[in-house]
Coordinates of C-alpha atoms in Angstrom, one line a residue:
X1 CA 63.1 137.6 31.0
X2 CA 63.9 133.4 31.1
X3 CA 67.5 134.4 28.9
X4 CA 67.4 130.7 27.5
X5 CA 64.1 131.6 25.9
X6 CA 65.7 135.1 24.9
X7 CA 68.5 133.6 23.1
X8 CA 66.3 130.8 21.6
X9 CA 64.2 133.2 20.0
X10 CA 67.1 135.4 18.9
X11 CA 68.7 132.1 16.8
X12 CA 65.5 131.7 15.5
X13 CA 65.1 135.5 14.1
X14 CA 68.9 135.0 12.9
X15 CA 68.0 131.5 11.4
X16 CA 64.9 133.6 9.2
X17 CA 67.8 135.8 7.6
X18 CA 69.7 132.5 6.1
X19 CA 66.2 130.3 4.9
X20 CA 66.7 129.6 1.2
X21 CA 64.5 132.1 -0.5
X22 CA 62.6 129.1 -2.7
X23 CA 61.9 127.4 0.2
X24 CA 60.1 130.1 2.0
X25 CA 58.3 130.6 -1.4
X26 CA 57.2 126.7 -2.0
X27 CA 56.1 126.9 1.8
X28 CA 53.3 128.9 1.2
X29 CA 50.1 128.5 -0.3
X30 CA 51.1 128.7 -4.5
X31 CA 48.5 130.9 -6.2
X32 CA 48.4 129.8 -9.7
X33 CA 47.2 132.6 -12.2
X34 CA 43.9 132.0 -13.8
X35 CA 45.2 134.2 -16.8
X36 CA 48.0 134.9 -19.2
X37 CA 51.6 135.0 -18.4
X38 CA 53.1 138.3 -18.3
X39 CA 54.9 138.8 -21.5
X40 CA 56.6 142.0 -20.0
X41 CA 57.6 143.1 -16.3
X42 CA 58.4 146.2 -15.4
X43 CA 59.8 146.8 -11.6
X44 CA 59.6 150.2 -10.1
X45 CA 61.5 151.5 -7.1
X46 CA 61.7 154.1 -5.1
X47 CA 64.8 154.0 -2.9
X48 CA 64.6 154.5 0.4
X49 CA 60.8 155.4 0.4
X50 CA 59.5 154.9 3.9
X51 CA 55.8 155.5 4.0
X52 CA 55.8 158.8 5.5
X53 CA 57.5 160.0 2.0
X54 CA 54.1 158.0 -0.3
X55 CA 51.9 160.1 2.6
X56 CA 53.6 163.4 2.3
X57 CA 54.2 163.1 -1.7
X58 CA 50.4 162.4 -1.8
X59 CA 49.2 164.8 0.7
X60 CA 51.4 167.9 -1.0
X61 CA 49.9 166.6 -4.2
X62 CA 46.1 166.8 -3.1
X63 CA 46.7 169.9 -0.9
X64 CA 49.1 172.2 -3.8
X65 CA 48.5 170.9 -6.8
X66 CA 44.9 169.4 -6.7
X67 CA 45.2 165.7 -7.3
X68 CA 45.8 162.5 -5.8
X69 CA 49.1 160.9 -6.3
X70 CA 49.3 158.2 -9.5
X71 CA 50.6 155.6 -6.6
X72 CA 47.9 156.0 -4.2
X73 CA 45.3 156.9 -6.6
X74 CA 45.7 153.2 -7.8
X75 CA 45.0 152.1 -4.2
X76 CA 42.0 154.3 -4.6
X77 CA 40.7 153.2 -7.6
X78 CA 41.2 149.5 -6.5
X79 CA 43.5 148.9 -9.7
X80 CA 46.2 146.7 -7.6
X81 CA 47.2 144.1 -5.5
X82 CA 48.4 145.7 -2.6
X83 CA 51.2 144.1 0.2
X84 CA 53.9 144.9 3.1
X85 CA 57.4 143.8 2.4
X86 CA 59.8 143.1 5.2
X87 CA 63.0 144.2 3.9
X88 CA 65.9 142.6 5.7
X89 CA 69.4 141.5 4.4
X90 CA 70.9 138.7 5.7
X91 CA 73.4 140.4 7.8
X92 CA 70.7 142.9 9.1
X93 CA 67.2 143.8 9.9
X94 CA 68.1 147.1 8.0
X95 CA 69.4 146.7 4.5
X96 CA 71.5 148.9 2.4
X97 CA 70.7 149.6 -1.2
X98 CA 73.1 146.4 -2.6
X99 CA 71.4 143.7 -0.5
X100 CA 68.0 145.0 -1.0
X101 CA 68.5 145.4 -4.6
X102 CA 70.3 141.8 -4.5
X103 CA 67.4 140.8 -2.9
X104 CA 65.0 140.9 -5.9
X105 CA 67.5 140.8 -8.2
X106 CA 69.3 137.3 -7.0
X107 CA 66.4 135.6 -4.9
X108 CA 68.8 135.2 -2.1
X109 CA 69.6 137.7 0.8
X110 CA 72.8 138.6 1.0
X111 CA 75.3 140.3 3.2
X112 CA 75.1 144.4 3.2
X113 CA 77.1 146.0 0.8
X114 CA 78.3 142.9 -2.0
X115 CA 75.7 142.4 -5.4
X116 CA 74.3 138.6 -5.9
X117 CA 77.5 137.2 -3.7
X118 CA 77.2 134.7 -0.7
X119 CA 79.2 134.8 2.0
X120 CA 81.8 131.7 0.6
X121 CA 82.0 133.3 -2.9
X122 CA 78.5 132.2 -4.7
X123 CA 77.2 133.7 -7.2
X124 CA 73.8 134.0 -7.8
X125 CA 72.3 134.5 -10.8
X126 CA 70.7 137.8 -11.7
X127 CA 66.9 138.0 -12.7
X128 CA 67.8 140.5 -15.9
X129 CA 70.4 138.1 -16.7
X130 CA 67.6 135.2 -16.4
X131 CA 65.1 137.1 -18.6
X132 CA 68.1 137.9 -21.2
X133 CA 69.2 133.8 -21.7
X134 CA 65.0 133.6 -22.2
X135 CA 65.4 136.1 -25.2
X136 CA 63.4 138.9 -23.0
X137 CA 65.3 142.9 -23.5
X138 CA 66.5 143.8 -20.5
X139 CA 66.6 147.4 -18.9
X140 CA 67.4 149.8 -16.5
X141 CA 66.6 153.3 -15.7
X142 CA 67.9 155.3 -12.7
X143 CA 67.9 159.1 -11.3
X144 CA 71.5 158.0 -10.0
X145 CA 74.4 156.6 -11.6
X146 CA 73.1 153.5 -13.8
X147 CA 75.8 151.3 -12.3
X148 CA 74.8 152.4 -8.4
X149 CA 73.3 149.5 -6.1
X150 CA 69.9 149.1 -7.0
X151 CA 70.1 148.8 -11.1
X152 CA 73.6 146.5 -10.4
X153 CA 71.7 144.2 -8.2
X154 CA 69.7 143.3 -11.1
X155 CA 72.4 142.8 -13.1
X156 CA 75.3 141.9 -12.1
X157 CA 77.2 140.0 -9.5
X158 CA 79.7 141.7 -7.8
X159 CA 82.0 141.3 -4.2
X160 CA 81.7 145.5 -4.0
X161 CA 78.9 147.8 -4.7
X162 CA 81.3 151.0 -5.1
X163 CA 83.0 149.0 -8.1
X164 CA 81.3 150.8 -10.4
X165 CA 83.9 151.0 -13.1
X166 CA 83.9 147.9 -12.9
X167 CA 79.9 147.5 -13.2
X168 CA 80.4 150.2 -16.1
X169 CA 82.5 147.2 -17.5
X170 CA 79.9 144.2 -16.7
X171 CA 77.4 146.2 -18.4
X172 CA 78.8 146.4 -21.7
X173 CA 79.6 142.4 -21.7
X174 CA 76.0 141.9 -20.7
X175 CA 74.9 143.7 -23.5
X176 CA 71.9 144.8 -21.9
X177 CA 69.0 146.9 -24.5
X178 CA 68.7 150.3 -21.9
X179 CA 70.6 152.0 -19.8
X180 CA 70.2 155.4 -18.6
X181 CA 71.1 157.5 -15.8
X182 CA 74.0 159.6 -14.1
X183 CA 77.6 158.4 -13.7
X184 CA 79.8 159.8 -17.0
X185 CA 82.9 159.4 -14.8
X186 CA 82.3 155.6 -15.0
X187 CA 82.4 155.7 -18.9
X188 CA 84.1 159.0 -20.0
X189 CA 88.6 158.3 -20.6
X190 CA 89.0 161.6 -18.8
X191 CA 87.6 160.9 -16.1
X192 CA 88.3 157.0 -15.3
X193 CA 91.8 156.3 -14.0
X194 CA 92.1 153.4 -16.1
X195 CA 91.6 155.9 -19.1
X196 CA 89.6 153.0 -20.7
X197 CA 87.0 154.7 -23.4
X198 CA 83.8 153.0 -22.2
X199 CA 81.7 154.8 -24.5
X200 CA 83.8 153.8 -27.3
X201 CA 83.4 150.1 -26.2
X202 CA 79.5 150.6 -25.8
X203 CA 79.5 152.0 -29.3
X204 CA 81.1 149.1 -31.0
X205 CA 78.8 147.3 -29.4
X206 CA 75.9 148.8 -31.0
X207 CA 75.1 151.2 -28.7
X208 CA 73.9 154.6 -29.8
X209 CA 75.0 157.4 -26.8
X210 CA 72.6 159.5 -25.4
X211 CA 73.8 162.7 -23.9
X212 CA 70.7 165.3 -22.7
X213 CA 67.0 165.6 -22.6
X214 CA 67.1 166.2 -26.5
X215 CA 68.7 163.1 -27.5
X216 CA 65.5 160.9 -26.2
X217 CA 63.8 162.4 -29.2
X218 CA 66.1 160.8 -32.0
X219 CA 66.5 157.4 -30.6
X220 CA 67.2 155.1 -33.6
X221 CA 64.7 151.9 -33.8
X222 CA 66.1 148.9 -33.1
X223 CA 69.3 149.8 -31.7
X224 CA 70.5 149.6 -27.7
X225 CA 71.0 152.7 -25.6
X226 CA 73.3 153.7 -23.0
X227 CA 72.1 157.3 -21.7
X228 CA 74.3 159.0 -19.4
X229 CA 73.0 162.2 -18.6
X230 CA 74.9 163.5 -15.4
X231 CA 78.7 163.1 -14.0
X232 CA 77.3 162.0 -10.8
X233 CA 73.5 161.3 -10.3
X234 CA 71.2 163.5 -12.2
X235 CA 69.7 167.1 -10.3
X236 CA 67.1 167.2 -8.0
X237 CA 63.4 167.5 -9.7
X238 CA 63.1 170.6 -7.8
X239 CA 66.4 172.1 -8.8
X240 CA 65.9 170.7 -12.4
X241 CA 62.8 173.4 -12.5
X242 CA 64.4 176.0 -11.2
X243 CA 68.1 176.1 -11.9
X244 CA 68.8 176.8 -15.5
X245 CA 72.0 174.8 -16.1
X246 CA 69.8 171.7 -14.8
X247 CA 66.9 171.9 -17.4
X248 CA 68.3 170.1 -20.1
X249 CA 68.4 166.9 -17.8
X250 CA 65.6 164.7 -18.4
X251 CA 63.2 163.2 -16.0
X252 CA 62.3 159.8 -14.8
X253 CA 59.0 159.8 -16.4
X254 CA 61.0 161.6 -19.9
X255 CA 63.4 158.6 -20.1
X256 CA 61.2 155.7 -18.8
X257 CA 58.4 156.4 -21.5
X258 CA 61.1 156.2 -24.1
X259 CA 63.1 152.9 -22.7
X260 CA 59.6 151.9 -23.0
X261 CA 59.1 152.9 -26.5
X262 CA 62.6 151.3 -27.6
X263 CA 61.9 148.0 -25.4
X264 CA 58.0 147.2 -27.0
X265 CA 57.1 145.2 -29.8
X266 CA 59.9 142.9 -29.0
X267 CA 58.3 139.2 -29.6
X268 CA 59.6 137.4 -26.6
X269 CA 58.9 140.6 -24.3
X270 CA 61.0 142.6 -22.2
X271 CA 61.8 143.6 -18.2
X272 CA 62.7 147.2 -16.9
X273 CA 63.5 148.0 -13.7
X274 CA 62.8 152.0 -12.7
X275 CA 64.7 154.1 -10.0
X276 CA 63.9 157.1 -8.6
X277 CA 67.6 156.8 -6.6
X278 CA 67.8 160.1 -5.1
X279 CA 64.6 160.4 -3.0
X280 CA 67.2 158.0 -0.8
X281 CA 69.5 161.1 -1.1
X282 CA 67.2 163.1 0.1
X283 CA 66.2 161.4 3.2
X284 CA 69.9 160.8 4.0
X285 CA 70.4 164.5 3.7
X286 CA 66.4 165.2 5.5
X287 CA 66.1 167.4 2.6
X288 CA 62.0 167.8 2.3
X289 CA 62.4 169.4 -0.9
X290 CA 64.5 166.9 -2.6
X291 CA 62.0 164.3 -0.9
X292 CA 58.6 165.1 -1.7
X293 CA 59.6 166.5 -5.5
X294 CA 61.5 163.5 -6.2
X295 CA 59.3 161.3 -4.8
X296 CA 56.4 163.0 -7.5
X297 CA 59.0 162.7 -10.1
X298 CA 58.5 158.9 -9.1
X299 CA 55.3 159.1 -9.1
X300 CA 55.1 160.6 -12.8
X301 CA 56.8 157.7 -13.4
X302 CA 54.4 155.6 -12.2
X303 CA 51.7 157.1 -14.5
X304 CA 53.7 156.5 -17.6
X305 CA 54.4 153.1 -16.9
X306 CA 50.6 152.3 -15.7
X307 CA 49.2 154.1 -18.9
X308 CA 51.5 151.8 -21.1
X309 CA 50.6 148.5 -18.9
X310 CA 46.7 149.7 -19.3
X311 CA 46.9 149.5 -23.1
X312 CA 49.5 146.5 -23.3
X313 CA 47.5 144.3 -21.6
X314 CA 50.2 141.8 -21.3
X315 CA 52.7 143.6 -19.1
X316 CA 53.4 143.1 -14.9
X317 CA 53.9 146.5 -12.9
X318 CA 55.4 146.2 -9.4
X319 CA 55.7 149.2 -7.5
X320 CA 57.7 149.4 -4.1
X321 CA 60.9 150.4 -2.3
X322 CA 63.8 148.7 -1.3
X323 CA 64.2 149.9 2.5
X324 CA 62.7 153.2 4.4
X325 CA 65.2 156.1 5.2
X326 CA 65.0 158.5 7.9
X327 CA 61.2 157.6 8.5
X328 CA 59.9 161.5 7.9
X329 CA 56.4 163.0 8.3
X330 CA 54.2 165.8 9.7
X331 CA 53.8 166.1 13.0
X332 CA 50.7 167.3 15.3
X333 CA 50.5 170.9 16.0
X334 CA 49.1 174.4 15.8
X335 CA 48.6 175.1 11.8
X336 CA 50.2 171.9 10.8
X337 CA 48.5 172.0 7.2
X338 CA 49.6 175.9 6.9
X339 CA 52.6 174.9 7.7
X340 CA 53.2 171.7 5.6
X341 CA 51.2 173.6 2.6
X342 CA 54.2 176.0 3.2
X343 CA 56.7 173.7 1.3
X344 CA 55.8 174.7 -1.8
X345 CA 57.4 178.0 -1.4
X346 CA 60.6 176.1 -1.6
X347 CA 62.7 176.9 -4.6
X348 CA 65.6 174.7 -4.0
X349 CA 66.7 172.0 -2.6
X350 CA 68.3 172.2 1.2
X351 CA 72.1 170.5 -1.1
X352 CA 72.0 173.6 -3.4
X353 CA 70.8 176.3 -1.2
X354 CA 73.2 175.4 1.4
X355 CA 76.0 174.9 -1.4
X356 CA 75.7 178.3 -2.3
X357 CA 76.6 180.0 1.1
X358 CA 79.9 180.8 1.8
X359 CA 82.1 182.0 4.7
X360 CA 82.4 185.4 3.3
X361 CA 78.7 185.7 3.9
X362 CA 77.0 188.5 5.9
X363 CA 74.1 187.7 8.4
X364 CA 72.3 189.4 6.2
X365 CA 73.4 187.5 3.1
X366 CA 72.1 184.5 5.1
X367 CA 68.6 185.7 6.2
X368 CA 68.3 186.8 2.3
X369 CA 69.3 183.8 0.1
X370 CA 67.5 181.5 3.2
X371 CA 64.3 183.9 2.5
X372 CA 64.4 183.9 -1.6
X373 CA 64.8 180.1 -1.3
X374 CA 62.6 178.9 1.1
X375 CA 60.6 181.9 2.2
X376 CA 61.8 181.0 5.9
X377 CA 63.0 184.2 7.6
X378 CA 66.1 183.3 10.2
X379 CA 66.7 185.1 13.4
X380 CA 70.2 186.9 13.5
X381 CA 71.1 183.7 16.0
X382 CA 70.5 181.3 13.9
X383 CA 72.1 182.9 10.8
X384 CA 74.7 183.0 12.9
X385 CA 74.8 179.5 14.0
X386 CA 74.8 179.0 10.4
X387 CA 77.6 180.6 9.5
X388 CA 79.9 178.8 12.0
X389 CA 79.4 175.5 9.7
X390 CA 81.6 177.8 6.9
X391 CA 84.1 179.2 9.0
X392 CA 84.9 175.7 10.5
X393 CA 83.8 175.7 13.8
X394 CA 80.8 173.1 13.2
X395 CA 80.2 170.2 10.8
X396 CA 78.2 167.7 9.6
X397 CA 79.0 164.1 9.1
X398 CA 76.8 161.9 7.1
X399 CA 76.4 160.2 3.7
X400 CA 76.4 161.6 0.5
X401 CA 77.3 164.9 2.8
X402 CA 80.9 165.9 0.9
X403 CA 80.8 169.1 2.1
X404 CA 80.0 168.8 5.5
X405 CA 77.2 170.9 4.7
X406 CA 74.5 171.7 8.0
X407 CA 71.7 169.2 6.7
X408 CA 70.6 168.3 10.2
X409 CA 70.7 171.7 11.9
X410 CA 69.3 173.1 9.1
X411 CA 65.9 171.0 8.7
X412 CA 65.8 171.0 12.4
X413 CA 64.9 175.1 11.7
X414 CA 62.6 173.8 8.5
X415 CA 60.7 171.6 10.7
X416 CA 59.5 174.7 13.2
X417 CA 57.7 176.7 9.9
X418 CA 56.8 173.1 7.9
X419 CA 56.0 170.3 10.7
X420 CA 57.8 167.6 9.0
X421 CA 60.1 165.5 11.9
X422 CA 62.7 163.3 10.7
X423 CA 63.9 160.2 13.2
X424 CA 67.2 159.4 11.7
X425 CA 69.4 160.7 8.3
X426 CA 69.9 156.9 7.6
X427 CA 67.9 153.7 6.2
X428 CA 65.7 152.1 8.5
X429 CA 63.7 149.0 9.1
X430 CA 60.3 148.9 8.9
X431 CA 58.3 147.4 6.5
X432 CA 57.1 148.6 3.4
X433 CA 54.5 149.1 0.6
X434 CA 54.1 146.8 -2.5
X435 CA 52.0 147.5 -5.2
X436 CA 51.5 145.0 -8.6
X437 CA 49.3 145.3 -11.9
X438 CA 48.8 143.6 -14.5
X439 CA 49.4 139.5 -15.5
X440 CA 50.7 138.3 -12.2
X441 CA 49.7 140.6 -9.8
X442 CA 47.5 137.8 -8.2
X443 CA 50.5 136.2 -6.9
X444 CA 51.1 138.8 -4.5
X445 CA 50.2 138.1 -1.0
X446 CA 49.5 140.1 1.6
X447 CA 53.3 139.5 3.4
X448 CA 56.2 139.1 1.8
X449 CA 59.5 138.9 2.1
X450 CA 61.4 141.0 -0.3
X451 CA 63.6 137.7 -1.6
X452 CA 59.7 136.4 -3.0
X453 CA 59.1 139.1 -5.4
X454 CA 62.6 137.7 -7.5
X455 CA 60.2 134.4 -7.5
X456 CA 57.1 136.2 -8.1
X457 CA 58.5 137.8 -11.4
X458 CA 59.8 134.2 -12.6
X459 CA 56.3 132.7 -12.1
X460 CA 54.0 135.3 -13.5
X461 CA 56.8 134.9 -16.6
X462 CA 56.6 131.2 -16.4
X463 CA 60.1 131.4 -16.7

């Protein structure tokens, strides 16, 4: 290869990472929309969804429990405008959560790991913070803690994406109308080292607390809300159904239809952004139970926010992902169906089955709670194998891994009875799937970069 040509190219690509957003946008051909502005917008994510997680998510919904999935039923059904999304930050081609998030939120790619932040100190502006000073509510609804990456980015500005005290903090001088999520040690005076009593600040704000599934049912009109539902992010879906101290919890879909219901019939409209966090968990972890049931709890989502958009008339649905992760699907085989069909004998989640070994454990013990979990029977070798990662003579690195716990090695064994391959545990890449309904959803073209969608929101708002 001619290495002057190499490295010409190579500034080039770098050069594509550091273009001002709004120029890239005016570049193109503008698609003005022949109808009304979008009065409300409503932005759903799905961290770290690479497209083998939509396939499998779909494919486990058709094959188990007889009907297409909401997302891909829309594709079916023609009901969208449909687009790939190259997701890059502007120190890499593969984003983390903060940049991507930053992304749509600021209109500007930034550096992995900092909110709305250039690299000299800028600050740029955050779109729920734009829609606020236009008199819009302003929202966000997460499976994780409400002040992780991906609800901050739209909110805040901030040199760190692990400050989340300090997000907690932003928040309440933002005033924004809903939050809910996970993260009670962000808010709670026992638990923050700063003793500060967020939820005490929150509250002379205005803000009526929301604790459990139960309190969605007795939101007061007219008043804001700060749910916190979970020290930590919220269960897995699957766990939520089968553990019993997880069931009062609510779901995605449970506190996204009533953010909605406190958000509409506001006269100058409202924005929401939706995130189904931990499906990113779970392909960090290669955990095909947390995926795919997440994932659908996403998807459930997506049905309640489609059926309000269908009768609203007036409100833009985008639907996508900030990044891929881990890149998982089924692989060719011998009874691949059989064996992907064979996922819904899972009870648990690979975190909380693997959480509930300990070194005390027999071989037996092992082969037993593996079997009345997953209904995968383990050779005496490998529940041996197994059992080395408790007496400490293996372990696992990796993120959101605390415990060192055998993720790896163990969906390595899953993947002979299921046929689902993983090529990483971390965020990748490629491009990905956008999906918009509603007032706006012309704008969308067929290639985007994710910076346009902060652009594409403004526009369809005529803001």
């Amino acid at each position: 290869m001619d290495r002057r040509k190499f490295l010409k190219g190579s500034a080039l690509l770098s050069g594509a990472f550091t273009l001002s957003p709004a120029s890239l946008w005016s570049t193109r051909k503008q698609i003005e929309s022949p109808g009304k502005n979008a009065k409300n917008i409503i932005f759903m994510i799905s961290d770290g969804m690479s497209l083998g997680t939509l396939t499998m998510a779909d494919t486990y919904s058709r094959n188990i429990l007889g009907k297409g999935s909401n997302w891909l039923n829309l594709y079916r059904e023609k009901k969208v405008t449909r687009a790939l999304m190259d997701t890059a930050s502007a120190s890499s081609v593969v984003t983390d959560s903060a940049a991507a998030s930053s992304a749509f939120g600021g209109g500007v790619r930034v550096q992995n790991g900092v909110l709305n932040m250039g690299t000299n100190g800028e600050r740029h502006l955050p779109v729920w913070q734009k829609f606020k000073k236009a008199g819009k509510k302003a929202g966000c609804v997460t499976t994780v803690t409400i002040t992780h990456a991906t609800p901050a980015g739209f909110c805040v500005n901030s040199a760190r994406r692990n400050a989340e005290p300090e997000i907690a903090e932003m928040y309440a001088d933002l005033e924004l109308d809903v939050l809910m999520g996970g993260g009670d040690e962000f808010f709670n005076f026992r638990k923050r080292e700063d003793k500060k009593d967020l939820y005490a600040s929150y509250t002379g704000k205005g803000y009526q607390i929301l604790k459990n599934s139960n309190d969605l049912k007795n939101i007061m009109p007219g008043k804001k809300i700060l749910g916190v539902f979970n020290t930590g992010a919220l269960p897995y879906s699957i766990d939520r159904m089968h553990v019993k101290e997880f069931k009062d919890t609510p779901t995605l879909a449970d506190m996204t239809r009533a953010a909605i219901n406190q958000l509409k019939g506001h006269q100058k409209g409202f924005v929401l952004q939706v995130e189904g966090g931990k499906v990113d968990w779970a392909a960090h972890a290669n955990d095909v139970a947390a995926l795919i049931h997440d994932q659908l709890a996403f998807d459930e989502a997506v049905k309640a926010v489609i059926d309000f958009a269908e009768e609203d008339g007036n409100t833009l649905v985008i639907i996508t992902t900030d990044h891929g992760n881990a890149n998982p699907g089924t692989i060719y085989g011998n009874n691949a169906t059989e064996h992907f069909n064979s996922i819904s004998n899972y009870k648990y989640t690979n975190e909380y089955l693997l959480n509930a070994i300990h070194k005390d454990y027999s071989v037996k013990d092992i082969t037993d709670w593996i079997y009345e979990g997953n209904k995968i029977r383990l050779n005496d070798d490998e529940a041996r194998h197994l059992l080395s990662f408790y007496n400490g003579l293996e372990k696992e690195e990796g993120l959101y891994n605390y415990k060192k716990l055998p993720f790896k090695w163990y969906s390595e064994i899953q993947k002979k009875h299921n046929s689902v391959g993983w090529i990483s545990m971390d965020h990748s890449g490629d491009y990905v799937e956008v999906a918009a309904y509603g007032p706006g959803s012309e704008l969308l073209q067929p290639f985007i970069k994710n910076t346009d969608l902060h652009f594409l929101m403004l526009k369809a708002a005529q803001l």
